[in-house]
Amino acid sequence: MGRLLLIAARNLMQNRRRTALLSAAIVAVTMLLVLLGSLGNGIQATLLEAGTAMLTGHVNVGGFYKITSGMGSPILVEAERTLKDVRELVPESAQIVDRRRGFGKIVSESDTVQGALTGIDATNEDALRGVLRIVEGSLDSLGGEDLSILLFQKQAERLKVSVGDDVTLSSQVVRGQTNALKVRVGAIAKDMGLISIMSSYVSKNVLRDLYQLDPDTTGVIMVYLDDPDQAATVKAKLREGLLQRNHRLMEDEPDAFYHKFQQVAGEDWTGMKLDVTTWEDELANVQWTMKTFDTITSLLIGVLLVIVIIGVMNTMWITVRDRTREIGTLRAIGMGRLRVLVMFLLETVILSTVSALLGVSLGAAIAGLLNWLQIPVSPGFQIFLMSDTLRLVVAPYSLVMAVVVVPLLTTFGALFPASRAARLKPVTAMQHAG
Amino acid sequence: MSDVVVLSNVSKEYPLGKLVVPALKEVSLSIGAGEFVSIAGPSGSGKTTLLNLVGCVDTPTSGAVIVDGLDTARLSERDLTRLRLEKLGFIFQSFNLIAVLDTFQNVEFPLLLQGKQSRKERREVVSELLERVGLDKHHHHRPNELSGGQRQRVAIARALVTRPRIVLADEPTANLDTGTGGAIIDLMKSINETQGTTFIFSTHDARVMKHADRVIRLEDGRIVSSGDIAPNGAAGSRPELSVQEGPAPYLAGE
């Protein structure tokens, strides 16, 4: 095997131009594979971080309350009892917070914006604090008894308000009437994509007052875990535990809570039911977008890999043609078919492995460079990404995959020409005119 | 002297489009162990075809080829490969060395394929052979750094390294000048005499033929004469020496 490796390596060196061209193609594809994978990972990570901080916990226990069978509201009654049960059922949680959920108009003297209102106690919201970039005021203003609101930059610009100004919230409440409440702008944050267009944060008391709710109510209990991958397990455990503790649960529906209003309104029950979801359920739309992105990326990489495989096959055909007489000689002096096959495949294995390693290294280095450069993303992409800069996450497993998959596929491409070389009759090969 | 090669009624035809071109026609011959035999004849007479059949790199259209007592038609592809590796050595007109390996590695290669000897044993055998062919100072030269005569010496060393019973050489001096060609034939003859290796080589050069114990002359795919060498270097006609017309005696009953 050592001598076959030597022959393969030296043949590659001998045909420098051919080797360099093919190697460059494999390096480029592997590099793209790493970069696109890192981009996908980066988007996923950004979405996970931003999404789980702003929209959802890793596991959520949300409430739907119905006074009549035809209308549902995102209200969780007996909040203290439910919080206690959740804490007991998930002792391994990293943090548990609760938020109120609402929907309404934000009205200023200049304009009106409409969207989701999330009631928070900022003193408990470490994850949210980590992702929001406050440009004016303080998130702490949403942590006390004050009736405060956090607006995103574009909302504030549209409403022509700044910190300290008052805006009016207007919302339809449970019984169909519209309530209004004056709140003060406590903080303005940098835009965060789609979320910052469609929602804003208020102090918890704002929604209590706006909807005239009992103090022992909330909207959702959000459970954060050290390992988000455990979300599905924790969800199952919570569903079982909550049922045992005499809570009423909705059917398990892996979808975001705001998609469930129509379904809830159509169901024939009153009172409250709990809806247990994971972050993946709540970000199902975003996940769909991610899957679309992954599919497009996979297709692109697939096409590139096919091109490389065809390139490898073509090169191998040329190599086999050029070395047909050598094959004949080797077969004549006693080299078996398998060894001929291995000899040719080794060339591809060496070339593709070295090239893939180089491609992976370059890809990882470029990903690091792009992260360091903090490249801004276009506003359109920001909406989807929930971030204003590009972020690439190089996952070690994807590097290993690239180093394994690229050589495997290119070697597969070389298999057909190499096996043809191995099957050549010695006399046919020796008489080859090329 | 036992026969190491026996051909019995061997014909070989090559399809050429819709035509069938006969390369050998009903050839029968036997070659004894330790003979130094020349296959002579003009271009297209079937010399290379005959060597290819004896070398088990091609199969006859009809007839039997017996090499070292083995009927090659009954051997599998794997067995034929093994036979070539263990019993046969090849020397080619264009040397056919592996361009990316140096002299030592080219000669050592068949031993690596055999996989029987240790690194130290291989080193000893190859070094000894290279000294024998006068290339002990050229171990690390690649083929493109050697002259034609030196390359053919490497090819001879490679053909001999496994101590084969038979060495087949297809026009071994055709690409060499007269002096170098003569030296190569002398070397082959010397090995034949000292080691008892059977040499079968094709040539159409009368000066080369005169070194042979016996010359088998082919024309249009048939043996036209076989015998020892006349004083002027031309092959005599002594078919009674070793060439049997028709099937070899021990195959007659098969």
XYZ file of C-alpha atoms in Angstrom:
688
model
C 0.000 0.000 0.000
C 2.891 2.321 0.772
C 4.234 2.051 -2.757
C 0.773 2.562 -4.250
C 0.422 5.715 -2.164
C 3.804 6.869 -3.409
C 2.826 6.232 -7.026
C -0.466 8.056 -6.535
C 1.175 11.034 -4.837
C 3.934 11.303 -7.421
C 1.493 11.026 -10.301
C -0.451 13.906 -8.799
C 2.748 15.922 -8.550
C 3.702 15.003 -12.080
C 0.444 16.347 -13.517
C 0.679 19.610 -11.633
C -1.694 21.688 -13.733
C -4.440 19.079 -13.759
C -3.992 18.451 -10.049
C -3.995 22.173 -9.252
C -7.175 22.822 -11.215
C -9.066 19.943 -9.679
C -7.740 20.735 -6.240
C -8.840 24.365 -6.597
C -12.343 23.213 -7.500
C -12.534 20.894 -4.493
C -11.099 23.569 -2.187
C -13.655 26.085 -3.464
C -16.607 23.752 -3.014
C -15.489 22.633 0.445
C -14.942 26.246 1.438
C -18.417 27.165 0.201
C -19.826 24.164 2.019
C -18.268 25.397 5.261
C -19.263 29.026 4.695
C -22.859 28.256 3.752
C -23.110 25.802 6.636
C -21.668 28.402 9.002
C -24.068 31.012 7.676
C -26.965 28.628 8.272
C -25.670 27.817 11.755
C -25.156 31.522 12.438
C -28.683 32.407 11.378
C -30.047 29.510 13.397
C -28.037 30.556 16.442
C -29.008 34.217 16.085
C -32.647 33.317 15.655
C -32.496 30.948 18.586
C -30.874 33.535 20.818
C -33.034 36.442 19.703
C -36.178 34.376 19.375
C -35.882 32.675 22.741
C -35.063 35.949 24.443
C -37.748 38.063 22.795
C -40.594 35.749 21.876
C -40.430 32.469 23.683
C -38.786 30.434 26.419
C -37.239 27.088 25.620
C -40.489 25.629 26.943
C -43.653 27.683 27.448
C -46.803 27.181 29.463
C -49.257 29.619 27.951
C -52.852 30.191 28.951
C -55.969 30.540 26.839
C -59.002 31.859 28.681
C -62.540 31.761 27.335
C -65.461 33.531 28.927
C -67.739 32.320 26.177
C -67.105 29.441 23.824
C -66.574 31.736 20.830
C -63.750 33.910 22.097
C -60.326 33.210 23.519
C -57.775 35.431 25.193
C -54.088 34.758 25.994
C -54.566 34.850 29.726
C -53.289 32.428 32.318
C -55.286 32.607 35.555
C -54.060 31.258 38.881
C -50.611 32.361 37.850
C -48.980 31.796 41.250
C -50.213 28.219 41.527
C -49.196 27.394 37.953
C -45.787 29.015 38.404
C -45.232 26.949 41.544
C -46.227 23.751 39.721
C -43.929 24.513 36.802
C -41.014 25.252 39.144
C -41.574 21.940 40.909
C -41.950 19.986 37.689
C -38.808 21.444 36.080
C -36.309 21.792 38.910
C -33.450 21.699 36.380
C -34.572 24.935 34.719
C -32.030 27.724 34.408
C -34.636 30.446 34.764
C -38.409 30.778 34.805
C -40.115 34.062 33.953
C -43.669 34.986 33.145
C -44.955 37.556 30.713
C -48.320 39.026 29.922
C -49.574 38.895 26.385
C -51.650 41.505 24.623
C -52.331 43.255 21.362
C -53.128 46.852 20.616
C -52.409 50.200 19.058
C -49.733 52.626 20.200
C -50.975 56.102 19.522
C -48.988 59.350 19.581
C -49.864 62.818 18.396
C -48.242 62.011 15.070
C -49.096 58.434 14.173
C -50.259 55.016 15.249
C -48.505 51.661 15.179
C -50.112 48.363 15.873
C -48.708 45.120 17.190
C -48.218 42.662 19.982
C -47.645 44.010 23.479
C -45.572 41.898 25.813
C -45.733 42.670 29.504
C -42.458 42.024 31.273
C -40.803 42.514 34.622
C -37.413 43.716 33.395
C -35.725 42.762 36.657
C -36.145 39.078 35.728
C -35.416 39.295 32.033
C -31.704 38.479 31.761
C -31.984 36.853 28.311
C -33.918 39.811 26.912
C -31.402 42.223 28.402
C -28.699 40.259 26.568
C -30.160 40.716 23.099
C -31.834 44.135 23.248
C -29.582 47.035 22.417
C -30.954 50.042 24.196
C -30.087 53.300 22.462
C -32.026 55.615 24.740
C -33.457 55.270 28.259
C -33.212 52.117 30.308
C -34.811 48.683 30.295
C -35.087 49.054 34.078
C -37.987 51.426 33.491
C -40.035 48.313 32.683
C -39.140 46.703 35.975
C -41.169 48.583 38.556
C -44.647 49.910 39.116
C -44.293 52.569 36.410
C -46.459 52.296 33.327
C -43.671 52.244 30.750
C -43.135 51.090 27.226
C -40.041 50.098 25.243
C -40.224 51.060 21.596
C -37.921 50.087 18.788
C -36.199 52.809 16.795
C -38.445 52.692 13.741
C -41.576 52.699 15.891
C -40.276 55.705 17.825
C -39.378 57.501 14.605
C -42.805 56.845 13.168
C -44.542 57.978 16.341
C -42.077 60.867 16.642
C -41.526 60.219 20.338
C -38.490 59.850 22.524
C -37.823 58.677 26.075
C -39.982 60.518 28.558
C -42.793 61.210 26.091
C -46.246 59.753 26.601
C -48.108 57.496 24.200
C -51.566 55.991 24.460
C -52.227 52.280 24.273
C -55.560 51.210 22.947
C -56.812 47.644 22.967
C -59.965 45.620 22.695
C -60.473 43.862 25.998
C -62.209 40.617 26.877
C -65.778 41.811 26.772
C -65.424 43.524 23.416
C -64.954 47.035 24.685
C -61.897 49.144 23.928
C -59.697 50.398 26.754
C -57.003 53.025 26.550
C -54.079 53.748 28.822
C -51.417 56.410 28.848
C -47.864 55.087 29.225
C -44.450 56.715 29.184
C -41.689 55.805 26.779
C -39.045 54.339 29.089
C -36.558 52.994 26.548
C -35.825 52.886 22.846
C -33.950 49.890 21.430
C -32.248 49.162 18.142
C -34.476 47.470 15.613
C -34.464 43.663 15.741
C -36.004 42.632 12.477
C -39.567 41.393 12.223
C -40.118 41.452 15.981
C -39.348 45.130 16.223
C -41.875 45.879 13.511
C -44.669 43.862 15.022
C -44.240 44.144 18.770
C -43.078 46.190 21.708
C -42.519 45.628 25.416
C -44.393 47.190 28.277
C -44.129 46.836 32.015
C -46.367 44.051 33.324
C -48.680 46.471 35.096
C -49.526 48.123 31.815
C -51.332 45.057 30.490
C -52.924 44.396 33.898
C -54.373 47.913 33.843
C -55.162 47.950 30.145
C -57.077 44.686 30.287
C -58.249 45.215 33.892
C -56.895 41.854 34.922
C -56.708 40.228 38.315
C -53.163 40.497 39.765
C -52.958 36.683 39.873
C -52.912 36.409 36.083
C -50.233 36.326 33.470
C -49.915 35.337 29.801
C -47.213 32.744 29.607
C -44.697 31.046 31.881
C -41.378 30.739 30.049
C -38.910 28.072 31.117
C -35.247 28.466 30.132
C -33.016 25.423 30.114
C -29.266 25.033 30.135
C -29.633 22.703 27.174
C -32.308 23.854 24.701
C -32.158 20.443 23.009
C -33.963 19.056 26.073
C -37.014 21.204 25.325
C -39.130 18.387 23.850
C -38.411 16.122 26.835
C -39.259 18.865 29.306
C -42.420 19.673 27.365
C -43.587 16.059 27.624
C -42.761 15.993 31.331
C -44.629 19.247 31.912
C -47.716 18.080 30.052
C -47.871 14.922 32.099
C -47.147 16.701 35.388
C -49.632 19.508 34.818
C -52.378 17.033 33.960
C -51.655 15.130 37.186
C -51.967 18.421 39.070
C -55.448 18.951 37.655
C -54.645 21.581 35.053
C -56.613 21.492 31.833
C -54.417 21.213 28.759
C -55.024 21.977 25.131
C -54.225 19.340 22.539
C -50.536 19.259 21.715
C -50.238 21.463 18.649
C -46.690 22.378 17.578
C -47.445 25.920 16.494
C -47.025 29.474 17.775
C -49.628 30.700 20.276
C -50.776 33.550 18.014
C -51.787 31.014 15.375
C -54.120 29.268 17.800
C -56.708 31.959 18.495
C -59.023 30.869 15.705
C -58.752 27.234 16.692
C -59.385 28.060 20.356
C -62.344 30.258 19.442
C -63.854 27.373 17.493
C -63.607 24.883 20.355
C -66.527 24.246 22.654
C -65.227 24.994 26.108
C -64.971 27.882 28.559
C -62.584 28.701 31.363
C -58.839 28.257 30.999
C -56.627 25.692 29.325
C -52.868 25.574 29.319
C -50.903 25.252 26.118
C -47.414 23.727 26.481
C -45.050 24.492 23.638
C -41.342 24.477 22.899
C -39.321 27.262 21.328
C -39.401 25.291 18.084
C -43.209 25.308 18.135
C -43.314 29.036 18.813
C -40.765 29.802 16.125
C -42.338 27.417 13.620
C -42.560 30.175 10.993
C -38.942 31.092 11.463
C -38.024 27.413 11.415
C -39.841 27.066 8.111
C -37.800 29.943 6.738
C -34.657 28.288 8.069
C -35.611 25.014 6.441
C -36.187 26.829 3.150
C -32.784 28.463 3.513
C -31.240 25.084 4.316
C -32.945 23.486 1.319
C -31.695 26.185 -1.057
C -28.223 25.918 0.459
C -28.274 22.133 0.177
C -29.384 22.341 -3.453
C -26.626 24.827 -4.226
C -24.020 22.665 -2.512
C -25.440 19.593 -4.227
C -25.068 21.211 -7.651
C -21.515 22.275 -6.822
C -20.657 18.787 -5.614
C -22.095 17.240 -8.773
C -19.937 19.608 -10.841
C -16.874 18.586 -8.833
C -17.732 14.894 -9.134
C -18.078 15.287 -12.905
C -14.741 17.126 -12.902
C -13.122 14.304 -10.954
C -14.631 11.693 -13.262
C -13.444 13.587 -16.301
C -9.957 13.962 -14.877
C -9.853 10.300 -14.003
C -10.910 9.353 -17.517
C -8.036 11.445 -18.855
C -5.658 9.905 -16.318
C -6.765 6.392 -17.197
C -6.394 7.154 -20.918
C -2.946 8.652 -20.386
C -1.802 5.750 -18.285
C -3.454 2.860 -20.083
C -0.121 1.416 -21.173
C 1.179 1.704 -17.640
C -1.889 -0.222 -16.474
C -1.094 -2.893 -19.076
C 2.485 -3.114 -17.868
C 1.462 -3.353 -14.239
C -1.108 -6.019 -15.027
C 1.515 -7.907 -17.080
C 4.037 -7.909 -14.249
C 1.433 -9.312 -11.883
C -0.606 -6.495 -10.397
C -4.159 -7.646 -9.691
C -7.289 -5.754 -10.660
C -8.060 -4.691 -7.119
C -4.644 -3.113 -6.730
C -5.056 -1.199 -9.995
C -8.407 0.060 -8.741
C -6.918 1.062 -5.390
C -3.969 2.765 -7.091
C -6.251 5.043 -9.087
C -8.667 5.668 -6.250
C -5.791 6.606 -3.982
C -4.987 9.519 -6.261
C -8.476 10.891 -5.774
C -8.462 10.134 -2.059
C -5.177 11.979 -1.556
C -6.186 14.905 -3.754
C -9.668 15.289 -2.322
C -8.638 14.816 1.310
C -5.832 17.361 1.117
C -8.063 19.758 -0.833
C -10.995 19.270 1.541
C -8.742 19.953 4.545
C -7.484 23.086 2.854
C -11.021 24.128 1.926
C -12.269 23.567 5.456
C -9.381 25.572 6.930
C -9.934 28.413 4.491
C -13.696 28.333 5.053
C -13.282 28.465 8.831
C -10.724 31.274 8.535
C -12.969 33.332 6.246
C -15.932 32.744 8.567
C -13.818 34.064 11.451
C -12.779 37.065 9.381
C -16.369 37.881 8.420
C -17.422 37.690 12.061
C -14.566 39.963 13.034
C -15.540 42.471 10.357
C -19.105 42.648 11.780
C -20.576 42.954 8.307
C -23.914 44.783 8.365
C -26.854 43.012 6.724
C -29.467 44.663 4.541
C -32.694 45.867 6.200
C -34.675 43.188 4.358
C -32.420 40.478 5.713
C -32.518 42.048 9.180
C -36.256 41.405 9.309
C -35.636 37.727 8.877
C -32.429 37.531 10.881
C -33.445 39.633 13.940
C -29.916 41.038 13.834
C -28.208 43.868 12.005
C -24.873 42.111 11.467
C -23.888 38.910 9.784
C -22.920 36.096 12.081
C -21.320 32.811 11.078
C -21.028 29.885 13.440
C -18.508 27.244 12.441
C -19.726 23.990 13.941
C -16.950 21.390 14.439
C -19.230 18.583 13.260
C -19.855 20.395 9.960
C -16.083 20.679 9.422
C -15.671 16.969 10.059
C -18.616 16.263 7.747
C -17.042 18.348 4.977
C -13.694 16.577 5.339
C -15.439 13.190 5.198
C -18.215 13.828 2.685
C -16.246 15.689 -0.003
C -13.515 13.028 -0.362
C -16.147 10.277 -0.197
C -18.209 11.761 -3.004
C -15.247 12.615 -5.207
C -13.822 9.141 -4.668
C -17.205 7.793 -5.649
C -16.894 9.881 -8.826
C -13.512 8.299 -9.502
C -14.783 4.788 -8.935
C -16.199 4.260 -12.409
C -13.105 5.309 -14.407
C -10.852 3.500 -11.939
C -12.836 0.284 -12.141
C -12.736 0.500 -15.926
C -8.962 0.799 -15.698
C -8.873 -2.237 -13.430
C -11.022 -4.272 -15.807
C -8.850 -3.587 -18.844
C -7.322 -6.699 -20.384
C -3.543 -6.454 -20.035
C -3.012 -6.914 -23.753
C -5.577 -4.251 -24.651
C -3.981 -1.823 -22.243
C -0.448 -2.546 -23.471
C -1.438 -2.013 -27.079
C -3.089 1.328 -26.296
C -1.799 3.927 -28.682
C -2.186 6.956 -26.376
C 15.173 -30.742 -20.564
C 11.516 -30.322 -19.541
C 9.255 -28.014 -21.517
C 8.225 -24.837 -19.785
C 6.126 -23.575 -22.681
C 3.943 -25.659 -24.950
C 1.628 -24.260 -27.601
C -0.716 -26.691 -29.254
C -2.632 -25.717 -32.421
C -2.866 -22.169 -31.225
C -4.711 -19.677 -33.371
C -5.439 -16.078 -32.585
C -7.791 -13.868 -34.516
C -8.544 -10.207 -33.972
C -11.833 -8.680 -35.023
C -11.319 -5.554 -37.101
C -14.703 -4.066 -37.801
C -16.533 -6.701 -39.814
C -13.282 -8.422 -40.704
C -11.429 -11.043 -38.710
C -7.674 -10.718 -38.937
C -5.740 -13.904 -38.167
C -2.573 -13.183 -36.196
C -1.518 -16.763 -35.471
C -2.588 -19.858 -37.376
C -2.441 -23.333 -35.852
C 0.885 -22.781 -34.156
C 2.394 -25.583 -32.113
C 5.734 -25.443 -30.396
C 7.465 -26.301 -27.197
C 10.301 -24.571 -25.436
C 12.475 -26.273 -22.892
C 13.609 -24.941 -19.551
C 16.745 -22.827 -19.806
C 16.488 -22.217 -23.554
C 17.448 -18.867 -25.060
C 14.960 -18.642 -27.888
C 14.407 -15.949 -30.442
C 11.100 -15.408 -32.213
C 11.939 -13.860 -35.533
C 9.924 -12.552 -38.386
C 8.866 -9.401 -40.175
C 6.417 -6.898 -38.733
C 2.918 -8.352 -38.526
C 4.127 -11.929 -38.554
C 2.657 -12.645 -35.103
C 5.740 -12.391 -32.867
C 4.146 -10.094 -30.274
C 0.890 -12.081 -30.338
C 2.813 -15.257 -29.613
C 4.662 -13.631 -26.722
C 1.403 -12.201 -25.360
C -0.171 -15.654 -25.357
C 2.815 -17.234 -23.630
C 2.826 -14.297 -21.197
C -0.850 -14.908 -20.351
C -1.773 -11.323 -21.108
C -3.938 -12.513 -23.999
C -5.995 -15.608 -24.697
C -5.959 -17.742 -27.854
C -8.989 -18.010 -30.102
C -8.351 -21.745 -30.221
C -5.701 -24.188 -29.111
C -3.930 -24.651 -25.802
C -1.167 -22.665 -24.151
C 0.662 -24.537 -21.409
C 2.988 -22.534 -19.196
C 5.080 -24.359 -16.625
C 2.696 -27.291 -16.872
C -0.458 -25.202 -16.383
C -3.141 -25.006 -19.045
C -3.780 -21.268 -19.072
C -7.313 -21.668 -20.448
C -8.309 -23.330 -17.189
C -6.961 -20.590 -14.957
C -9.055 -17.797 -13.510
C -8.107 -14.157 -13.974
C -6.683 -14.169 -10.453
C -4.633 -17.314 -11.139
C -3.299 -15.859 -14.378
C -2.216 -12.720 -12.522
C -0.508 -14.910 -9.949
C 1.145 -16.952 -12.719
C 2.511 -13.790 -14.340
C 3.773 -12.566 -10.994
C 5.409 -15.813 -9.906
C 6.582 -17.521 -13.088
C 6.985 -14.895 -15.767
C 9.098 -11.829 -16.343
C 8.469 -9.217 -19.013
C 10.840 -6.960 -20.906
C 9.241 -4.482 -23.253
C 10.479 -2.721 -26.343
C 9.687 0.694 -24.795
C 10.959 -0.393 -21.373
C 7.580 0.420 -19.752
C 9.027 1.504 -16.441
C 6.874 3.323 -13.917
C 7.846 6.909 -14.547
C 7.284 8.152 -11.010
C 9.381 5.475 -9.321
C 13.164 5.435 -9.223
C 15.355 2.563 -10.394
C 15.330 0.735 -7.075
C 11.583 1.142 -6.613
C 10.824 -0.045 -10.144
C 12.820 -3.202 -9.639
C 11.448 -3.777 -6.156
C 7.823 -3.361 -7.286
C 7.099 -7.025 -8.294
C 8.466 -8.148 -4.929
C 6.059 -5.800 -3.184
C 3.226 -7.284 -5.229
C 4.325 -10.743 -4.104
C 4.469 -9.588 -0.513
C 6.623 -12.499 0.542
C 9.864 -10.848 1.535
C 10.888 -8.522 4.287
C 12.153 -5.042 3.530
C 15.705 -6.170 4.249
C 15.427 -9.191 1.967
C 14.012 -7.071 -0.826
C 16.813 -4.566 -0.439
C 19.402 -7.307 -0.723
C 17.817 -8.934 -3.771
C 17.282 -5.662 -5.628
C 20.731 -4.298 -4.826
C 22.344 -7.509 -5.994
C 20.402 -7.457 -9.248
C 21.127 -3.811 -9.923
C 24.800 -4.511 -9.409
C 24.492 -7.422 -11.806
C 23.007 -5.209 -14.529
C 25.511 -2.465 -13.838
C 23.176 0.040 -12.231
C 24.418 -0.069 -8.647
C 25.162 3.658 -8.840
C 21.730 4.553 -10.164
C 19.371 3.401 -7.405
C 17.678 6.759 -7.050
C 17.478 7.817 -10.656
C 14.059 8.101 -12.197
C 13.571 6.584 -15.697
C 13.775 9.995 -17.364
C 17.234 10.415 -15.846
C 18.541 7.226 -17.468
C 19.692 6.413 -20.993
C 17.767 3.916 -23.153
C 20.243 1.141 -22.392
C 20.071 1.867 -18.674
C 16.294 1.830 -18.752
C 16.286 -1.533 -20.464
C 18.695 -2.815 -17.797
C 16.213 -1.664 -15.161
C 13.476 -3.501 -17.064
C 15.633 -6.637 -17.148
C 16.293 -6.379 -13.430
C 12.572 -5.916 -12.810
C 11.790 -8.958 -14.968
C 14.291 -11.073 -13.050
C 13.703 -9.902 -9.507
C 11.076 -12.536 -8.740
C 13.341 -15.283 -10.151
C 10.807 -16.242 -12.840
C 11.090 -19.450 -14.834
C 10.514 -17.629 -18.103
C 11.403 -14.141 -19.255
C 9.567 -12.796 -22.284
C 11.156 -9.921 -24.151
C 9.366 -8.164 -26.990
C 11.952 -6.568 -29.261
C 14.174 -5.678 -26.294
C 16.799 -3.986 -28.440
C 14.574 -2.245 -30.963
C 14.837 1.154 -29.297
C 18.551 0.897 -28.592
C 21.634 1.608 -30.653
C 23.638 -1.382 -31.934
C 26.244 -1.327 -29.198
C 23.758 -0.966 -26.355
C 21.475 -3.563 -27.921
C 24.348 -6.017 -28.118
C 25.196 -5.385 -24.481
C 21.601 -5.991 -23.439
C 21.489 -9.304 -25.321
C 24.831 -10.269 -23.767
C 23.396 -9.504 -20.349
C 20.300 -11.582 -21.036
C 22.437 -14.439 -22.317
C 24.688 -14.243 -19.296
C 21.706 -14.471 -16.940
C 20.313 -17.333 -19.001
C 23.553 -19.226 -18.660
C 24.212 -18.540 -15.001
C 20.675 -18.758 -13.622
C 19.087 -21.132 -16.118
C 16.219 -18.731 -16.765
C 14.365 -19.408 -20.013
C 14.426 -16.388 -22.316
C 12.021 -15.987 -25.210
C 12.567 -12.788 -27.127
C 11.254 -11.448 -30.369
C 13.425 -9.602 -32.849
C 13.841 -8.994 -36.519
C 17.492 -8.039 -36.129
C 19.797 -10.787 -37.462
C 22.639 -9.622 -35.193
C 20.456 -10.219 -32.176
C 19.184 -13.560 -33.467
C 22.659 -15.014 -33.665
C 22.869 -15.010 -29.854
C 19.887 -17.350 -29.599
C 20.117 -21.102 -29.040
C 17.220 -21.412 -31.379
C 15.286 -19.158 -33.707
C 11.602 -19.696 -34.366
C 10.717 -17.847 -37.521
C 7.173 -16.679 -38.104
C 5.580 -15.484 -41.293
C 1.930 -14.557 -41.666
C 1.105 -16.153 -38.330
C 2.704 -19.510 -39.078
C 6.010 -21.035 -38.006
C 8.097 -21.359 -41.113
C 11.252 -22.613 -39.484
C 12.727 -23.360 -36.129
C 16.290 -24.294 -35.412
C 19.742 -23.247 -34.345
C 21.700 -20.437 -35.912
C 23.631 -20.718 -39.175
C 27.154 -19.276 -39.153
C 25.966 -16.198 -41.055
C 23.476 -15.475 -38.318
C 20.389 -16.689 -40.219
C 18.128 -19.236 -38.664
C 18.490 -22.724 -40.012
C 15.546 -24.968 -40.630
C 15.538 -27.743 -38.082
C 11.938 -28.329 -37.180
C 12.819 -31.708 -35.731
C 14.651 -30.034 -32.830
C 11.801 -28.807 -30.740
C 8.896 -27.775 -32.873
C 6.105 -30.223 -33.262
C 3.638 -29.671 -36.051
C 0.171 -30.377 -34.680
C -0.713 -31.084 -31.058
C 1.995 -31.563 -28.478
C 2.405 -35.290 -27.735
C 1.125 -35.232 -24.206
C -1.987 -33.329 -25.274
C -2.800 -35.747 -28.063
C -5.174 -37.742 -25.960
C -6.966 -34.735 -24.500
